[in-house]
Amino acid sequence: ESLEHEVARREVERVSDELKMYVHAKLMQIKKLASDPILVKEVNNILEISADIHKKLKSEQSRLANTVDGAGEWRKLENLQLTDLVQRRLEFLQNPSDCDKAKQILCKLVVTECGYGCQLHHVTFCLIMAYATQRTLILKSEGWRYAPKGWESVFLPISKTCRFKSDMAASQWGPNSTMDNSQVIELPQVGKLSWRPHFLPPAIPEDIADHLTCIHGDPAAWWVGQFVTYVTRPNAMMQKFLNEGKEKLGFTNPIVGVQVRRTDKLISEAKFHSVDEYMHHVVEWYDIYEKKHPGVQRKVYIATDDPGVLHEAKKNYPNYTFVSDNEVSKSADRGSRYTDASLRGIILDVYLLSRCNYLVCTFSSNVCRAAYELMQSLQGDASECCKSLDHTYSFEDDHLHSFIAVEDHQSQREGEISFNAGDTIRLTDNQWDVYCQGTNVKTGKSGLFPSYKTVKKIERVKMITYSEVPD
Ligand code: GDP
C-alpha cells in the first residue's frame, strides 16, 4: 500500500461521514420548522434511507480498508513493528546501565485535584518530555493517593535501573531546559508548565512520520498511545486481576465500549449526554457490522461513574447484552477516599475499553482519551473506532490541533470565516454538522468553517532518533 493510497482512502471515509452528518443535521432542522405532517413524514423517510445508504457505504469502506488484499492485516503488522521499535527505544531510554551518569527528568505524583486518567496523562506527559530530551524519567510515586506504595503496586517499574533518591538535586524546567546540562531536571505539576515545548503532542517525531502517516489515521493519538502503553504495563498481580476480570465479566469480542462520564465532571467541565445518545452510535455500529456478520450477538461494555446508567441501558435496550463491572464503578469517584478496589476498577475499565471493537465516549474525559490512545497501539489503525460525543481528540483537552485548508473558502453567512488553500486554522470547537469553530491564523479571524475543505495538520518535529536501538 502506498501513502497516497491510504491517505485517499481515509479521506473518502472522512468526507462521506461529513456528508452524512451534514444531511442529518440539516434535515433535523427542517423537521423542527415544518408544520405540515406530510413534509415531516417525507423528511423522516429521507433521514431513514440516507442513514441506511450511509451504513452500506461504511460497510463497503470497512471491507476496502480491512479485508480486500489483506490490507487490515498488513496495517496491523506494520503497526506492531513500529510499536515494537518505539517500545524498545523507551526501554533503552528508561534503563541506562549507569544511573549516576545518566541525565534524568523527575516527576512527582503528588497531584491532588485530578483523577486517575488525568494523573496517567501526567505521567505520559513526563515520559514524552523524557523521550524528546533524551533523559530517563524518574517517577516519585510513593504516597500516590491511589496507591500509597506507588506506581509499582499495579504497573511495572517505569525504570528498572534508576530510582528516586530523596537527596536528588534538581533544577526546575524552564525555557532553557533543552540546553540545560544539569543531571536532573524536575517537571512541574499537571497544567503548570509555563513554557510549552514544540515537541509536545500533537507533534510527532519526524523520523517515523512518513511511515506512521501511511499506516495510521491519527498519528498524534498513536504516538501518545505508545507512552500510555509503556507506563501502564501491568505488573504480574495486576495482569492476573485483568485476566480474571475479563473472564469473570464474560468480555469477548466483538463488543462495543461505552464510557459515560457524569457526576463531578458535569459541574463545569462537560455537558450531560443521555444513554440514548451513546446507544445511537452503538446501534449504528452493529447495523453496519451485521451486514457482513449476520446474527451477531450485540454486546456492550459499559464503564461509568454513574451507577444509574447500566440500569437504564438494560431497560431500554433489551436486545443488547450489557457487560459492566458495576461494583467497581460504584466505588469510583474523585474527591472522596480511594481504595485499592477503585484503582483496580478504573484500570480494568480502561483496559477493557481499549480492547473493544468500537468505543463511544466523550473526549473531554481523560478516561475516554486514555482508552482511545491505548487502542491505537493494540489494534492497528483504530482511529475510526471511536465516536466522541463532544470534543475532537487532543492529548491535552485545552490544546487542540489545527487544520490546513485544501481549497479556498468564501464566508457564506455571518459568523463564518474565509480562507485560502494552505491557511492554518486553529480548531476551538466541533459542532459535528460539518462546521467547526476556529481561528484563521493568517487573518486572525474566528468563526465557523466547513471541515471538509480542510485536513488535519500533522506537526512533524525533529527529535532524537535513538540510533543505538536497531530498527
Ligand atoms: P476525567 O475527569 O473524566 O477527565 O477523568 P479523570 O480520570 O481525571 O477523573 C475521573 C475519575 O472518576 C477517575 O479517576 C475514576 O475514579 C472515576 N471514573 C470516571 N469514569 C469512570 C469509569 O468509567 N469507570 C470507573 N471505574 N471510574 C470512573
Short mmCIF file of C-alpha atoms and ligand atoms in Angstrom, two decimals:
data_model
loop_
_atom_site.label_atom_id
_atom_site.label_comp_id
_atom_site.label_asym_id
_atom_site.label_seq_id
_atom_site.Cartn_x
_atom_site.Cartn_y
_atom_site.Cartn_z
CA GLU A 1 0.00 0.00 0.00
CA SER A 2 1.26 3.48 -0.73
CA LEU A 3 0.99 6.58 1.41
CA GLU A 4 -1.12 8.23 -1.30
CA HIS A 5 -3.50 5.29 -1.47
CA GLU A 6 -4.01 5.20 2.29
CA VAL A 7 -4.45 8.95 2.64
CA ALA A 8 -7.04 8.96 -0.17
CA ARG A 9 -8.91 6.01 1.30
CA ARG A 10 -9.14 7.70 4.70
CA GLU A 11 -10.27 10.96 3.09
CA VAL A 12 -13.10 9.16 1.31
CA GLU A 13 -14.22 7.78 4.66
CA ARG A 14 -13.99 11.09 6.42
CA VAL A 15 -15.80 13.05 3.75
CA SER A 16 -18.61 10.52 3.41
CA ASP A 17 -19.12 10.75 7.19
CA GLU A 18 -19.24 14.52 6.87
CA LEU A 19 -21.83 14.31 4.13
CA LYS A 20 -23.98 12.14 6.35
CA MET A 21 -23.55 14.45 9.35
CA TYR A 22 -24.45 17.46 7.25
CA VAL A 23 -27.55 15.93 5.69
CA HIS A 24 -28.69 14.60 9.06
CA ALA A 25 -28.20 17.94 10.86
CA LYS A 26 -29.96 19.94 8.14
CA LEU A 27 -32.92 17.57 7.84
CA MET A 28 -33.40 17.65 11.59
CA GLN A 29 -33.52 21.44 11.36
CA ILE A 30 -36.16 21.29 8.63
CA LYS A 31 -38.18 18.79 10.64
CA LYS A 32 -38.23 21.16 13.60
CA LEU A 33 -39.51 24.02 11.44
CA ALA A 34 -42.02 22.02 9.43
CA SER A 35 -45.67 22.07 10.47
CA ASP A 36 -47.05 20.07 7.54
CA PRO A 37 -47.31 16.37 8.60
CA ILE A 38 -46.76 15.20 5.01
CA LEU A 39 -43.48 17.08 4.88
CA VAL A 40 -42.41 15.72 8.27
CA LYS A 41 -43.14 12.20 7.07
CA GLU A 42 -41.14 12.77 3.91
CA VAL A 43 -38.20 14.18 5.90
CA ASN A 44 -38.29 11.15 8.21
CA ASN A 45 -38.17 8.95 5.14
CA ILE A 46 -35.14 10.73 3.76
CA LEU A 47 -33.43 10.54 7.15
CA GLU A 48 -34.01 6.82 7.35
CA ILE A 49 -32.97 5.99 3.82
CA SER A 50 -29.91 8.24 3.81
CA ALA A 51 -28.80 6.66 7.11
CA ASP A 52 -29.25 3.24 5.56
CA ILE A 53 -27.23 4.18 2.47
CA HIS A 54 -24.52 5.54 4.73
CA LYS A 55 -24.36 2.26 6.65
CA LYS A 56 -23.97 0.38 3.39
CA LEU A 57 -21.20 2.77 2.39
CA LYS A 58 -19.44 2.25 5.75
CA SER A 59 -19.67 -1.48 5.41
CA GLU A 60 -18.03 -1.39 1.98
CA GLN A 61 -15.40 1.07 3.19
CA SER A 62 -14.57 -1.24 6.04
CA ARG A 63 -14.18 -4.09 3.53
CA LEU A 64 -11.85 -1.97 1.44
CA ALA A 65 -9.85 -0.92 4.49
CA ASN A 66 -9.61 -4.30 6.15
CA THR A 67 -10.46 -7.32 4.05
CA VAL A 68 -9.55 -6.51 0.45
CA ASP A 69 -5.96 -7.60 -0.35
CA GLY A 70 -5.35 -8.28 3.35
CA ALA A 71 -4.97 -4.54 3.94
CA GLY A 72 -6.08 -4.73 7.57
CA GLU A 73 -3.59 -7.47 8.37
CA TRP A 74 -0.82 -5.57 6.61
CA ARG A 75 -1.60 -2.43 8.62
CA LYS A 76 -1.69 -4.39 11.88
CA LEU A 77 1.68 -5.95 11.17
CA GLU A 78 3.25 -2.60 10.29
CA ASN A 79 1.78 -1.12 13.45
CA LEU A 80 3.16 -3.97 15.53
CA GLN A 81 6.63 -3.39 14.14
CA LEU A 82 6.55 0.35 14.69
CA THR A 83 5.14 -0.14 18.18
CA ASP A 84 7.92 -2.59 18.94
CA LEU A 85 10.53 -0.07 17.79
CA VAL A 86 9.18 2.75 19.97
CA GLN A 87 8.74 0.45 22.98
CA ARG A 88 12.38 -0.71 22.61
CA ARG A 89 13.52 2.91 22.42
CA LEU A 90 11.65 3.63 25.65
CA GLU A 91 13.12 0.51 27.28
CA PHE A 92 16.58 1.76 26.26
CA LEU A 93 15.98 5.31 27.49
CA GLN A 94 14.50 4.15 30.78
CA ASN A 95 17.17 1.63 31.73
CA PRO A 96 20.63 3.18 31.44
CA SER A 97 23.41 0.96 32.77
CA ASP A 98 24.91 3.71 34.90
CA CYS A 99 22.32 5.85 36.57
CA ASP A 100 24.86 8.07 38.29
CA LYS A 101 25.83 9.40 34.90
CA ALA A 102 22.51 9.34 33.06
CA LYS A 103 20.60 12.57 32.51
CA GLN A 104 17.22 12.44 34.18
CA ILE A 105 13.82 14.07 34.36
CA LEU A 106 11.96 13.96 37.64
CA CYS A 107 8.20 13.86 38.04
CA LYS A 108 6.38 13.70 41.34
CA LEU A 109 2.91 12.24 41.57
CA VAL A 110 1.59 14.47 44.27
CA VAL A 111 -1.27 15.99 42.29
CA THR A 112 -4.44 16.15 44.29
CA GLU A 113 -7.34 17.62 42.34
CA CYS A 114 -7.08 15.25 39.42
CA GLY A 115 -8.50 11.76 38.80
CA TYR A 116 -6.73 8.61 37.66
CA GLY A 117 -6.95 9.37 33.93
CA CYS A 118 -5.62 12.85 34.47
CA GLN A 119 -2.71 11.53 36.55
CA LEU A 120 -2.00 8.83 33.99
CA HIS A 121 -1.79 11.58 31.39
CA HIS A 122 0.58 13.50 33.60
CA VAL A 123 2.95 10.52 33.76
CA THR A 124 2.52 10.14 29.99
CA PHE A 125 3.43 13.79 29.52
CA CYS A 126 6.53 13.28 31.71
CA LEU A 127 7.66 10.33 29.59
CA ILE A 128 7.12 12.28 26.35
CA MET A 129 9.28 15.06 27.80
CA ALA A 130 11.86 12.44 28.77
CA TYR A 131 11.89 10.91 25.28
CA ALA A 132 12.27 14.24 23.49
CA THR A 133 15.06 15.48 25.77
CA GLN A 134 16.73 12.05 25.99
CA ARG A 135 16.55 11.98 29.78
CA THR A 136 15.50 8.97 31.83
CA LEU A 137 12.20 9.57 33.61
CA ILE A 138 12.31 9.16 37.37
CA LEU A 139 8.84 8.90 38.84
CA LYS A 140 8.42 9.62 42.51
CA SER A 141 5.11 7.97 43.32
CA GLU A 142 5.35 6.86 46.94
CA GLY A 143 2.42 8.44 48.72
CA TRP A 144 0.36 8.44 45.50
CA ARG A 145 -3.18 8.82 46.70
CA TYR A 146 -4.46 5.97 44.52
CA ALA A 147 -1.83 3.58 45.91
CA PRO A 148 0.35 4.85 48.74
CA LYS A 149 3.09 2.34 47.88
CA GLY A 150 3.35 3.89 44.47
CA TRP A 151 3.02 3.21 40.77
CA GLU A 152 4.63 -0.21 41.10
CA SER A 153 1.77 -1.54 43.20
CA VAL A 154 -0.03 -2.03 39.89
CA PHE A 155 2.36 -1.37 36.99
CA LEU A 156 5.86 -2.42 36.01
CA PRO A 157 8.59 -0.02 37.13
CA ILE A 158 9.00 2.98 34.83
CA SER A 159 12.75 2.34 35.22
CA LYS A 160 14.43 -0.80 36.45
CA THR A 161 17.80 0.79 36.97
CA CYS A 162 17.17 4.35 38.16
CA ARG A 163 15.24 5.16 41.32
CA PHE A 164 14.16 8.31 43.06
CA LYS A 165 16.57 9.43 45.77
CA SER A 166 15.47 11.86 48.45
CA ASP A 167 18.70 13.83 48.16
CA MET A 168 18.35 14.36 44.39
CA ALA A 169 19.35 17.89 43.40
CA ALA A 170 17.17 19.03 40.53
CA SER A 171 16.83 22.22 38.54
CA GLN A 172 13.33 23.28 37.53
CA TRP A 173 12.06 23.02 33.97
CA GLY A 174 12.15 26.31 32.05
CA PRO A 175 12.67 27.85 28.60
CA ASN A 176 16.37 26.92 28.53
CA SER A 177 16.00 23.39 29.80
CA THR A 178 16.60 21.69 26.46
CA MET A 179 20.14 23.11 26.63
CA ASP A 180 20.48 22.64 30.41
CA ASN A 181 23.26 20.27 31.40
CA SER A 182 22.09 19.60 34.95
CA GLN A 183 21.87 15.92 35.67
CA VAL A 184 18.28 16.14 36.91
CA ILE A 185 15.51 18.47 35.78
CA GLU A 186 12.22 18.47 37.62
CA LEU A 187 8.95 18.96 35.78
CA PRO A 188 6.11 20.99 37.27
CA GLN A 189 2.72 19.62 38.28
CA VAL A 190 -0.15 18.98 35.89
CA GLY A 191 -1.11 22.05 33.90
CA LYS A 192 1.61 24.22 35.41
CA LEU A 193 4.04 24.17 32.51
CA SER A 194 4.91 27.82 31.97
CA TRP A 195 6.89 27.08 28.86
CA ARG A 196 5.43 24.57 26.41
CA PRO A 197 8.00 22.95 24.14
CA HIS A 198 7.15 22.48 20.45
CA PHE A 199 7.74 18.73 20.60
CA LEU A 200 4.66 18.03 22.74
CA PRO A 201 1.60 16.44 21.07
CA PRO A 202 0.07 16.83 18.58
CA ALA A 203 3.67 16.86 17.27
CA ILE A 204 5.06 13.53 16.10
CA PRO A 205 8.73 12.67 15.54
CA GLU A 206 9.95 13.32 12.03
CA ASP A 207 11.92 10.09 11.72
CA ILE A 208 8.82 7.88 11.84
CA ALA A 209 6.30 10.40 10.48
CA ASP A 210 6.13 9.09 6.89
CA HIS A 211 5.70 5.51 7.97
CA LEU A 212 3.18 6.45 10.64
CA THR A 213 1.01 8.67 8.45
CA CYS A 214 0.85 5.84 5.92
CA ILE A 215 -0.44 3.24 8.35
CA HIS A 216 -2.45 5.39 10.72
CA GLY A 217 -5.29 7.92 10.54
CA ASP A 218 -4.50 9.74 13.78
CA PRO A 219 -0.71 9.76 14.19
CA ALA A 220 -0.75 12.04 17.26
CA ALA A 221 -3.06 9.67 19.15
CA TRP A 222 -0.91 6.70 18.12
CA TRP A 223 2.19 8.48 19.36
CA VAL A 224 0.64 9.32 22.74
CA GLY A 225 -0.68 5.74 22.90
CA GLN A 226 2.90 4.45 22.81
CA PHE A 227 3.67 6.28 26.04
CA VAL A 228 0.41 5.31 27.73
CA THR A 229 1.15 1.70 26.77
CA TYR A 230 4.63 1.85 28.28
CA VAL A 231 3.65 3.43 31.57
CA THR A 232 0.64 1.14 32.11
CA ARG A 233 2.33 -2.21 31.52
CA PRO A 234 0.64 -4.17 34.31
CA ASN A 235 2.73 -5.98 36.91
CA ALA A 236 2.15 -9.72 37.43
CA MET A 237 -0.55 -9.22 40.06
CA MET A 238 -2.41 -6.65 38.01
CA GLN A 239 -2.17 -8.79 34.88
CA LYS A 240 -3.75 -11.65 36.81
CA PHE A 241 -6.51 -9.35 38.02
CA LEU A 242 -7.16 -8.10 34.47
CA ASN A 243 -7.24 -11.62 33.01
CA GLU A 244 -9.61 -12.81 35.72
CA GLY A 245 -11.78 -9.71 35.42
CA LYS A 246 -12.14 -10.17 31.69
CA GLU A 247 -13.06 -13.83 32.16
CA LYS A 248 -15.46 -13.19 35.04
CA LEU A 249 -17.34 -10.47 33.19
CA GLY A 250 -17.61 -12.55 30.04
CA PHE A 251 -15.84 -9.90 27.98
CA THR A 252 -15.44 -11.30 24.45
CA ASN A 253 -15.18 -9.65 21.04
CA PRO A 254 -16.98 -8.35 19.13
CA ILE A 255 -18.08 -5.82 21.72
CA VAL A 256 -18.71 -2.09 21.73
CA GLY A 257 -17.48 0.00 24.67
CA VAL A 258 -19.41 2.89 26.15
CA GLN A 259 -17.93 5.17 28.78
CA VAL A 260 -20.36 7.57 30.40
CA ARG A 261 -18.67 10.25 32.46
CA ARG A 262 -21.03 12.14 34.72
CA THR A 263 -21.07 13.12 38.42
CA ASP A 264 -18.49 15.81 39.22
CA LYS A 265 -17.48 16.23 35.56
CA LEU A 266 -20.83 17.84 34.80
CA ILE A 267 -20.31 20.69 37.25
CA SER A 268 -18.17 22.73 34.90
CA GLU A 269 -16.15 20.54 32.54
CA ALA A 270 -18.64 18.67 30.36
CA LYS A 271 -22.25 18.51 29.25
CA PHE A 272 -24.77 15.79 30.08
CA HIS A 273 -25.37 13.20 27.38
CA SER A 274 -28.26 10.75 27.60
CA VAL A 275 -27.86 6.98 27.34
CA ASP A 276 -29.75 7.19 24.02
CA GLU A 277 -27.09 9.47 22.54
CA TYR A 278 -24.39 6.90 23.30
CA MET A 279 -26.55 3.99 22.21
CA HIS A 280 -27.41 5.65 18.90
CA HIS A 281 -23.81 5.10 17.82
CA VAL A 282 -23.70 1.58 19.27
CA VAL A 283 -26.79 0.64 17.26
CA GLU A 284 -25.29 2.18 14.13
CA TRP A 285 -22.02 0.28 14.59
CA TYR A 286 -23.82 -3.04 14.97
CA ASP A 287 -26.11 -2.33 11.99
CA ILE A 288 -23.01 -1.88 9.85
CA TYR A 289 -21.20 -4.84 11.38
CA GLU A 290 -24.22 -7.07 10.93
CA LYS A 291 -24.20 -6.57 7.17
CA LYS A 292 -21.15 -8.81 6.99
CA HIS A 293 -21.78 -10.79 10.21
CA PRO A 294 -25.46 -11.69 10.28
CA GLY A 295 -26.91 -12.71 13.64
CA VAL A 296 -24.12 -11.18 15.73
CA GLN A 297 -24.87 -11.01 19.45
CA ARG A 298 -24.93 -7.30 20.33
CA LYS A 299 -22.70 -6.88 23.38
CA VAL A 300 -21.87 -3.59 25.07
CA TYR A 301 -19.26 -2.96 27.73
CA ILE A 302 -20.34 -0.10 29.98
CA ALA A 303 -17.91 1.87 32.12
CA THR A 304 -19.25 4.76 34.10
CA ASP A 305 -19.10 6.70 37.34
CA ASP A 306 -22.92 6.85 37.36
CA PRO A 307 -24.50 3.57 38.52
CA GLY A 308 -27.91 4.52 37.05
CA VAL A 309 -26.59 4.22 33.50
CA LEU A 310 -26.42 0.42 33.41
CA HIS A 311 -29.95 0.03 34.71
CA GLU A 312 -31.33 2.47 32.14
CA ALA A 313 -29.46 0.85 29.28
CA LYS A 314 -30.67 -2.64 30.23
CA LYS A 315 -34.24 -1.47 30.50
CA ASN A 316 -34.34 0.45 27.21
CA TYR A 317 -32.23 -1.85 25.05
CA PRO A 318 -33.47 -5.38 25.75
CA ASN A 319 -31.87 -6.79 22.59
CA TYR A 320 -28.40 -5.92 23.82
CA THR A 321 -26.23 -7.76 26.32
CA PHE A 322 -24.56 -5.39 28.75
CA VAL A 323 -21.28 -6.21 30.42
CA SER A 324 -20.14 -3.99 33.26
CA ASP A 325 -18.14 -4.08 36.41
CA ASN A 326 -20.83 -2.24 38.29
CA GLU A 327 -19.47 -2.90 41.77
CA VAL A 328 -16.21 -1.35 40.77
CA SER A 329 -17.76 1.64 39.06
CA LYS A 330 -19.83 2.39 42.12
CA SER A 331 -16.80 2.76 44.31
CA ALA A 332 -15.05 5.01 41.84
CA ASP A 333 -15.04 8.74 42.20
CA ARG A 334 -12.62 11.52 42.69
CA GLY A 335 -12.74 13.78 45.66
CA SER A 336 -13.53 11.07 48.16
CA ARG A 337 -11.38 8.31 49.66
CA TYR A 338 -9.52 5.98 47.38
CA THR A 339 -9.32 2.29 47.84
CA ASP A 340 -7.39 -0.43 46.07
CA ALA A 341 -10.67 -1.55 44.57
CA SER A 342 -11.38 1.80 42.95
CA LEU A 343 -7.90 1.95 41.41
CA ARG A 344 -8.18 -1.60 40.12
CA GLY A 345 -11.69 -0.84 38.85
CA ILE A 346 -10.68 2.12 36.76
CA ILE A 347 -7.61 0.30 35.41
CA LEU A 348 -9.81 -2.63 34.41
CA ASP A 349 -12.30 -0.27 32.74
CA VAL A 350 -9.62 1.48 30.68
CA TYR A 351 -8.03 -1.89 29.83
CA LEU A 352 -11.31 -3.37 28.58
CA LEU A 353 -12.49 -0.20 26.82
CA SER A 354 -9.25 -0.19 24.84
CA ARG A 355 -9.95 -3.76 23.74
CA CYS A 356 -13.43 -3.05 22.39
CA ASN A 357 -14.06 -3.11 18.64
CA TYR A 358 -15.65 0.32 18.86
CA LEU A 359 -15.87 2.92 21.57
CA VAL A 360 -18.44 5.64 22.29
CA CYS A 361 -17.48 8.22 24.90
CA THR A 362 -16.57 11.89 25.38
CA PHE A 363 -13.05 13.08 24.64
CA SER A 364 -13.45 15.72 27.34
CA SER A 365 -12.82 12.82 29.74
CA ASN A 366 -9.27 11.64 30.39
CA VAL A 367 -10.62 8.10 30.81
CA CYS A 368 -12.09 8.10 27.29
CA ARG A 369 -8.94 9.59 25.77
CA ALA A 370 -6.67 7.08 27.53
CA ALA A 371 -8.75 4.15 26.22
CA TYR A 372 -8.66 5.58 22.69
CA GLU A 373 -4.90 6.13 22.85
CA LEU A 374 -4.27 2.57 24.05
CA MET A 375 -6.46 1.20 21.26
CA GLN A 376 -4.05 2.62 18.71
CA SER A 377 -1.03 0.56 19.65
CA LEU A 378 -3.15 -2.54 20.32
CA GLN A 379 -5.40 -2.69 17.30
CA GLY A 380 -3.58 -1.26 14.31
CA ASP A 381 -5.32 1.80 12.90
CA ALA A 382 -8.17 2.29 15.37
CA SER A 383 -8.53 5.97 14.57
CA GLU A 384 -12.02 5.28 13.19
CA CYS A 385 -13.00 3.06 16.10
CA CYS A 386 -14.12 5.75 18.49
CA LYS A 387 -17.01 8.20 18.49
CA SER A 388 -16.70 11.15 20.83
CA LEU A 389 -19.93 12.88 21.71
CA ASP A 390 -18.19 16.14 22.49
CA HIS A 391 -14.65 17.21 21.58
CA THR A 392 -12.36 16.04 18.84
CA TYR A 393 -9.25 14.23 20.05
CA SER A 394 -6.33 16.10 21.51
CA PHE A 395 -3.81 14.98 24.13
CA GLU A 396 -4.48 17.94 26.37
CA ASP A 397 -8.08 18.96 26.49
CA ASP A 398 -7.34 22.66 26.16
CA HIS A 399 -4.69 22.37 23.48
CA LEU A 400 -6.48 21.48 20.28
CA HIS A 401 -4.92 20.75 16.94
CA SER A 402 -5.01 22.74 13.73
CA PHE A 403 -6.32 22.19 10.23
CA ILE A 404 -4.83 23.12 6.88
CA ALA A 405 -7.18 24.41 4.19
CA VAL A 406 -7.05 22.37 0.98
CA GLU A 407 -9.23 24.74 -1.04
CA ASP A 408 -10.32 28.38 -0.87
CA HIS A 409 -13.46 29.23 1.04
CA GLN A 410 -15.57 32.39 0.97
CA SER A 411 -17.67 33.06 4.05
CA GLN A 412 -21.29 32.20 3.12
CA ARG A 413 -23.06 33.87 6.03
CA GLU A 414 -22.44 35.81 9.18
CA GLY A 415 -20.23 34.04 11.69
CA GLU A 416 -18.29 32.15 9.04
CA ILE A 417 -14.63 32.75 8.22
CA SER A 418 -12.94 32.85 4.82
CA PHE A 419 -9.65 31.20 3.97
CA ASN A 420 -7.29 30.29 1.15
CA ALA A 421 -5.81 26.92 0.41
CA GLY A 422 -2.77 26.47 2.61
CA ASP A 423 -4.03 28.61 5.51
CA THR A 424 -3.76 27.16 9.00
CA ILE A 425 -6.94 27.16 11.05
CA ARG A 426 -6.72 26.54 14.78
CA LEU A 427 -9.66 24.48 16.00
CA THR A 428 -11.63 25.64 19.02
CA ASP A 429 -14.77 23.54 18.85
CA ASN A 430 -16.52 20.93 16.71
CA GLN A 431 -20.25 21.17 16.04
CA TRP A 432 -20.45 17.72 14.39
CA ASP A 433 -22.50 19.06 11.50
CA VAL A 434 -19.53 19.68 9.17
CA TYR A 435 -18.96 23.08 10.71
CA CYS A 436 -16.20 23.66 13.23
CA GLN A 437 -15.31 26.73 15.21
CA GLY A 438 -11.80 28.00 14.64
CA THR A 439 -9.37 30.82 14.03
CA ASN A 440 -7.62 31.50 10.75
CA VAL A 441 -4.05 32.05 11.93
CA LYS A 442 -3.24 34.28 8.92
CA THR A 443 -6.19 36.68 9.23
CA GLY A 444 -6.73 36.34 12.97
CA LYS A 445 -10.48 36.00 12.34
CA SER A 446 -12.52 33.48 14.31
CA GLY A 447 -15.74 31.78 13.31
CA LEU A 448 -17.30 28.73 11.68
CA PHE A 449 -15.63 26.87 8.84
CA PRO A 450 -16.59 23.77 6.81
CA SER A 451 -14.24 20.99 7.89
CA TYR A 452 -14.40 19.11 4.58
CA LYS A 453 -12.39 21.89 2.92
CA THR A 454 -9.55 21.26 5.34
CA VAL A 455 -7.35 18.41 6.56
CA LYS A 456 -5.91 17.83 9.99
CA LYS A 457 -2.45 19.31 10.32
CA ILE A 458 0.21 16.79 11.23
CA GLU A 459 3.05 18.51 13.03
CA ARG A 460 6.35 16.80 12.38
CA VAL A 461 9.16 17.71 14.70
CA LYS A 462 12.81 16.69 14.55
CA MET A 463 13.50 14.58 17.63
CA ILE A 464 16.30 12.33 18.78
CA THR A 465 16.27 9.14 16.72
CA TYR A 466 17.79 6.71 19.22
CA SER A 467 20.24 5.25 16.72
CA GLU A 468 21.57 2.87 19.42
CA VAL A 469 18.29 0.97 19.12
CA PRO A 470 18.23 -1.12 15.92
CA ASP A 471 15.23 -0.82 13.57
P1 GDP B 1 -11.96 12.96 33.78
O1 GDP B 1 -12.29 13.76 35.00
O2 GDP B 1 -13.14 12.28 33.19
O3 GDP B 1 -11.17 13.75 32.78
O4 GDP B 1 -11.04 11.73 34.20
P2 GDP B 1 -10.16 11.52 35.49
O5 GDP B 1 -9.60 10.14 35.38
O6 GDP B 1 -9.21 12.60 35.66
O7 GDP B 1 -11.17 11.53 36.72
C1 GDP B 1 -12.25 10.69 36.73
C2 GDP B 1 -12.30 9.81 37.95
O8 GDP B 1 -13.66 9.37 38.07
C3 GDP B 1 -11.46 8.57 37.79
O9 GDP B 1 -10.27 8.67 38.48
C4 GDP B 1 -12.35 7.48 38.35
O10 GDP B 1 -12.13 7.37 39.73
C5 GDP B 1 -13.76 7.98 38.14
N1 GDP B 1 -14.33 7.50 36.87
C6 GDP B 1 -14.76 8.25 35.83
N2 GDP B 1 -15.23 7.48 34.85
C7 GDP B 1 -15.08 6.21 35.26
C8 GDP B 1 -15.36 4.95 34.66
O11 GDP B 1 -15.84 4.84 33.54
N3 GDP B 1 -15.06 3.84 35.38
C9 GDP B 1 -14.51 3.91 36.63
N4 GDP B 1 -14.21 2.77 37.25
N5 GDP B 1 -14.23 5.08 37.21
C10 GDP B 1 -14.51 6.22 36.54
#
